[in-house]
mmCIF file of C-alpha atoms in Angstrom:
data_model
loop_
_atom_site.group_PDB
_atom_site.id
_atom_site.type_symbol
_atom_site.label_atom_id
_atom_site.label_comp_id
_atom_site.label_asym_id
_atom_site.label_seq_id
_atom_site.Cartn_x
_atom_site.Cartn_y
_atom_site.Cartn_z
ATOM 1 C CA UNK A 90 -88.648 162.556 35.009
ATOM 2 C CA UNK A 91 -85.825 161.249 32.832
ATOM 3 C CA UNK A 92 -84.766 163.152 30.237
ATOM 4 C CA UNK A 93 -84.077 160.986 27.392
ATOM 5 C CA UNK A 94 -81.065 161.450 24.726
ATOM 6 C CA UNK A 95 -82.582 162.521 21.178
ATOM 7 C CA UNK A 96 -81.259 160.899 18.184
ATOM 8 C CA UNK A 97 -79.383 163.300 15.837
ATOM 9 C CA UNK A 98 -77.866 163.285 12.459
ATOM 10 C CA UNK A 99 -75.724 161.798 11.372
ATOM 11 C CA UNK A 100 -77.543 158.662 12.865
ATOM 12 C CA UNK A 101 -79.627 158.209 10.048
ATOM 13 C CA UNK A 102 -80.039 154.422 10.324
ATOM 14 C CA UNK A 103 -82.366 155.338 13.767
ATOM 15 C CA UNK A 104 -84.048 158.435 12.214
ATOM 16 C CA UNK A 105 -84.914 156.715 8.731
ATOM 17 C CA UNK A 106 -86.438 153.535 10.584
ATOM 18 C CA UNK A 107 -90.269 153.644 10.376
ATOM 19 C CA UNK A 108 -92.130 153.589 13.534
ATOM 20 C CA UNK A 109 -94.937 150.861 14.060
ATOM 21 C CA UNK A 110 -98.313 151.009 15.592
ATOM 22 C CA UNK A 111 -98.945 151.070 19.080
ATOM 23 C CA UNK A 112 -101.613 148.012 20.240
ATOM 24 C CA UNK A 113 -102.611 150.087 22.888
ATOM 25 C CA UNK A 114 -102.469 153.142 25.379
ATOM 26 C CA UNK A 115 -101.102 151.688 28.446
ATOM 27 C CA UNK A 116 -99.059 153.107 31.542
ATOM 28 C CA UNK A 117 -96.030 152.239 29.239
ATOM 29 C CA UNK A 118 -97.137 154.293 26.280
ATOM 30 C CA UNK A 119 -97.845 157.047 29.070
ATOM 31 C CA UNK A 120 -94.736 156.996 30.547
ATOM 32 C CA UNK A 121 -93.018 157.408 27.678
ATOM 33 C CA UNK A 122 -95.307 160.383 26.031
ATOM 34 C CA UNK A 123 -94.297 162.089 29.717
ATOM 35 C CA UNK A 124 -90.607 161.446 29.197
ATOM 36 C CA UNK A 125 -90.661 162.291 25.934
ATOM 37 C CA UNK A 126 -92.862 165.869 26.500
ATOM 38 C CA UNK A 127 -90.390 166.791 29.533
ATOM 39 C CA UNK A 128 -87.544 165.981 26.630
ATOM 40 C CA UNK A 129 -89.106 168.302 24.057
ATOM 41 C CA UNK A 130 -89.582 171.205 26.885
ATOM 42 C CA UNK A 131 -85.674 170.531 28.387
ATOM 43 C CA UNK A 132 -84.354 170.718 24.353
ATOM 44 C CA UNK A 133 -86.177 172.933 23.755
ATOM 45 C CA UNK A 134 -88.737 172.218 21.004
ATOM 46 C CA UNK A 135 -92.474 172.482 20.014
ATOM 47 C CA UNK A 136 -93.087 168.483 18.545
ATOM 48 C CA UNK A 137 -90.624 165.301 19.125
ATOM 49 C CA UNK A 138 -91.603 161.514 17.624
ATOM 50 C CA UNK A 139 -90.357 158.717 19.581
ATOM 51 C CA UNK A 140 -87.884 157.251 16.841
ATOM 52 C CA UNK A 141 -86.547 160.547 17.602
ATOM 53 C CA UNK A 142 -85.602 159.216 21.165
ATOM 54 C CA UNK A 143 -85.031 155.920 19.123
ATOM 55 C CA UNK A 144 -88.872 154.280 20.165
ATOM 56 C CA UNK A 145 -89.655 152.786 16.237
ATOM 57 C CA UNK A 146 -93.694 152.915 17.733
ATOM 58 C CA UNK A 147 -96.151 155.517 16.205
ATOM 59 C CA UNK A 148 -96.355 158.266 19.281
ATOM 60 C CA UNK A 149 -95.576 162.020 19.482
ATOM 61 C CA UNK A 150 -96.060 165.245 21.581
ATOM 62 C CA UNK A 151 -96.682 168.337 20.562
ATOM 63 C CA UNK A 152 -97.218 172.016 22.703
ATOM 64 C CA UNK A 153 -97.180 175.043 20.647
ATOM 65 C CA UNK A 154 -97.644 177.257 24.243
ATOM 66 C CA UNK A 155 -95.258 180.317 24.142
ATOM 67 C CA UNK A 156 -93.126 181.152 27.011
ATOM 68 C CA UNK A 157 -95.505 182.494 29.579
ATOM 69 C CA UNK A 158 -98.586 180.744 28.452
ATOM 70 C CA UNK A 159 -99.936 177.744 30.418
ATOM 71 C CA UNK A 160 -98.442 174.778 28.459
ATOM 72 C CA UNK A 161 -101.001 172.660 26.148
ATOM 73 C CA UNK A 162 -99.153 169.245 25.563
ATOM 74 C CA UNK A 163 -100.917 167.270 22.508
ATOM 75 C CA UNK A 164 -100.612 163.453 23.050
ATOM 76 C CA UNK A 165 -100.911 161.397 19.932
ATOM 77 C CA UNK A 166 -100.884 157.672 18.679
ATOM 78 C CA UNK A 167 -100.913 156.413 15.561
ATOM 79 C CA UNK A 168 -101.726 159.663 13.277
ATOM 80 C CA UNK A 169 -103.157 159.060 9.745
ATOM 81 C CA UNK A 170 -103.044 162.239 7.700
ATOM 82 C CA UNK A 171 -106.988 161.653 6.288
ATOM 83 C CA UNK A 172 -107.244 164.988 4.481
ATOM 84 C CA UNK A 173 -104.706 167.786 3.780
ATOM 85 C CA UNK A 174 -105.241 170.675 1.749
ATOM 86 C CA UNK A 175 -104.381 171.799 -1.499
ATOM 87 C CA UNK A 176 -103.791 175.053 -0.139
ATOM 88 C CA UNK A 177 -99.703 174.975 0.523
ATOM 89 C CA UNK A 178 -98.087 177.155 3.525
ATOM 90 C CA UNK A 179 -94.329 177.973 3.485
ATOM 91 C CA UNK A 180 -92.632 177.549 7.517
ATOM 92 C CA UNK A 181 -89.550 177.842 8.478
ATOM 93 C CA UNK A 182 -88.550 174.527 10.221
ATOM 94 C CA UNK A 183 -86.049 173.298 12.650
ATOM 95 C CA UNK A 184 -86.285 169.566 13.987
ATOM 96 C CA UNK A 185 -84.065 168.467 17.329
ATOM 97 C CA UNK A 186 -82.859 165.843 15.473
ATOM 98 C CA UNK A 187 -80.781 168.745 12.895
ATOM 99 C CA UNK A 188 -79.890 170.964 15.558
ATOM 100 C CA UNK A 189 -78.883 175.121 14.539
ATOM 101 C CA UNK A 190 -79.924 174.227 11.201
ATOM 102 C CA UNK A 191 -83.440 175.607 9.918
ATOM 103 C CA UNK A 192 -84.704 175.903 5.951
ATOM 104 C CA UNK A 193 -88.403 177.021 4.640
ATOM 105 C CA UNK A 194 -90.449 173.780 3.576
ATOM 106 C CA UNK A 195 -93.465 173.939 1.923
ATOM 107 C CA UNK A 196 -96.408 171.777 3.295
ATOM 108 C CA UNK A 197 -100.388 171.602 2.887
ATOM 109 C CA UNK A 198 -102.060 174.435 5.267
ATOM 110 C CA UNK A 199 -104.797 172.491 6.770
ATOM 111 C CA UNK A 200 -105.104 168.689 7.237
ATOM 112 C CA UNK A 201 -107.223 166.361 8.727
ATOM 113 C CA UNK A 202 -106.068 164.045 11.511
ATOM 114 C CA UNK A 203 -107.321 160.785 12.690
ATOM 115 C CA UNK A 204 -105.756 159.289 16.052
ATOM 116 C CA UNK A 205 -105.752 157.669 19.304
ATOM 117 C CA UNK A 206 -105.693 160.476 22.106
ATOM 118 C CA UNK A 207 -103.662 159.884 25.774
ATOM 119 C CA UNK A 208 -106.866 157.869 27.068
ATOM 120 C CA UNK A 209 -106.797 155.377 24.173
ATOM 121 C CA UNK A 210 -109.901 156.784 22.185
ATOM 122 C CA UNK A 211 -110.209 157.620 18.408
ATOM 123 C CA UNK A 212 -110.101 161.174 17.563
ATOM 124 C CA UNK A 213 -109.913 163.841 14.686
ATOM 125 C CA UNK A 214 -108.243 166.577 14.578
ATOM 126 C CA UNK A 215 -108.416 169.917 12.157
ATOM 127 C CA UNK A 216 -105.700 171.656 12.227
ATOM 128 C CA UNK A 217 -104.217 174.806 10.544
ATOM 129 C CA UNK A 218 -101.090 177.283 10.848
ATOM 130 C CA UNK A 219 -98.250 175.604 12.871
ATOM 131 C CA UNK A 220 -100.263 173.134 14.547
ATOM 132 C CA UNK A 221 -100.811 171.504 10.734
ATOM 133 C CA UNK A 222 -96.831 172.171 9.994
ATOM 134 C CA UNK A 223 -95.823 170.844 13.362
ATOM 135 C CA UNK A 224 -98.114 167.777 12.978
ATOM 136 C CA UNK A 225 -96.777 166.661 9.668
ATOM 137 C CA UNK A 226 -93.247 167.048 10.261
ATOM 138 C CA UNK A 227 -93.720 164.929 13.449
ATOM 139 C CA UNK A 228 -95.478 162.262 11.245
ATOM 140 C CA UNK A 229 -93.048 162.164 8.856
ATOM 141 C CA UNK A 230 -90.540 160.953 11.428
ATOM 142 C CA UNK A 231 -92.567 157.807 12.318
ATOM 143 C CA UNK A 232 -92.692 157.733 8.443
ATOM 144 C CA UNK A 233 -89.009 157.999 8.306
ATOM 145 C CA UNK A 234 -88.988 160.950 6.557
ATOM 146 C CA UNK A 235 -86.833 164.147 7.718
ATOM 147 C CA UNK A 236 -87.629 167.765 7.122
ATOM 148 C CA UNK A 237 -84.686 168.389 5.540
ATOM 149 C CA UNK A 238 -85.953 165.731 2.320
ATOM 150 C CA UNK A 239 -88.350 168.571 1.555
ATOM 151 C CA UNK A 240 -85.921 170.605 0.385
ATOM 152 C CA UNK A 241 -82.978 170.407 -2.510
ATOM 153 C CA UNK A 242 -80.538 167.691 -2.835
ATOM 154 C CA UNK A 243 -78.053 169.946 -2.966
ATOM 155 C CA UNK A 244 -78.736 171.818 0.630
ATOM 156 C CA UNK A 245 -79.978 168.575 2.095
ATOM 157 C CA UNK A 246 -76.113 166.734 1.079
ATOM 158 C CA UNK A 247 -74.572 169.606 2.638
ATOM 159 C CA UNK A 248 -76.492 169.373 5.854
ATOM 160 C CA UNK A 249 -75.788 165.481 6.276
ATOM 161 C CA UNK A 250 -71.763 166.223 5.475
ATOM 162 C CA UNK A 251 -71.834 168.772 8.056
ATOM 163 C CA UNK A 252 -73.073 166.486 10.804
ATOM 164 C CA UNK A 253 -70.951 163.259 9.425
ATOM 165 C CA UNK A 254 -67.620 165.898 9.574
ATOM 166 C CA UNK A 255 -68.710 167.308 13.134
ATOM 167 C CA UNK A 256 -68.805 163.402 14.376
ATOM 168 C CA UNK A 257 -65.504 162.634 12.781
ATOM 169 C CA UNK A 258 -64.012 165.511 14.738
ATOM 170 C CA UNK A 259 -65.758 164.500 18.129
ATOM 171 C CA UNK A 260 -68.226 167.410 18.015
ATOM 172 C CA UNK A 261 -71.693 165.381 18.269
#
């Protein structure tokens, strides 16, 4: 399977875009949640959104599996946050898109998740823990929203510099 390149800062104009829905789970919507899960695994990460492999359509994959565990991809199209809790949990977060650079971000513990799974079918979801951290930052990318908004202005300018100087030197 191809390994697809994944869209990192400073490209903001890619990673700000917000994805559409998809019309429907075909073989091409397949294909691509395969490409993009053997992506995530080569990286290596636990969630990637296609705009992150510049796709502006409303897919990702998740697998929280630890090394040595069976892997348990999560396909899903078209998520719509229908409950989250008031309940906050603080995670430490990296994204593939930021690379090396990780800050705390504070998000609601539990949420509710309606979606199309990989056979084209409505679905909820409940999730908790990382699953409901990993989920939301994933939907903020189709939302065009970046983990690193979540935190100060301050940190989050410093972050963007660093990637715009490393390009200007030929280090991205």
């Amino acid at each position: 399977m191809p390994l697809l390149p994944i869209i990192t800062l400073p490209d903001e104009k890619t990673l700000r875009e917000v994805s559409k829905p998809v019309a429907a789970i075909d073989s091409h919507v397949k294909k691509l949640w395969d490409d993009m899960l053997e992506t995530m695994y080569r990286a290596p990460g636990i969630g990637l959104a296609a705009i992150q492999v510049g796709v502006a359509q409303r897919l990702l994959v998740i697998d929280l599996a630890k090394d040595g565990e069976p892997r348990a991809p999560v396909f899903v199209a078209n998520p719509e946050i229908i409950w989250s809790s008031e309940q906050k949990s603080d995670y430490e977060e990296g994204c593939l898109s930021i690379p090396e650079y990780y800050e705390m971000v504070t998000r609601p513990a539990e949420i509710k998740l309606r979606y199309l799974n990989r056979q084209g079918e409505p679905n909820e979801m409940h999730a908790t823990g990382l699953m409901a951290t990993c989920l939301q930052h994933e939907i903020d990318h189709l939302n065009g929203i970046l983990f690193i908004d979540h935190i100060s202005r301050l940190k989050r300018e410093r972050v963007i510099k660093k990637f715009q100087k490393a390009q200007k030197l030929g280090k991205l």
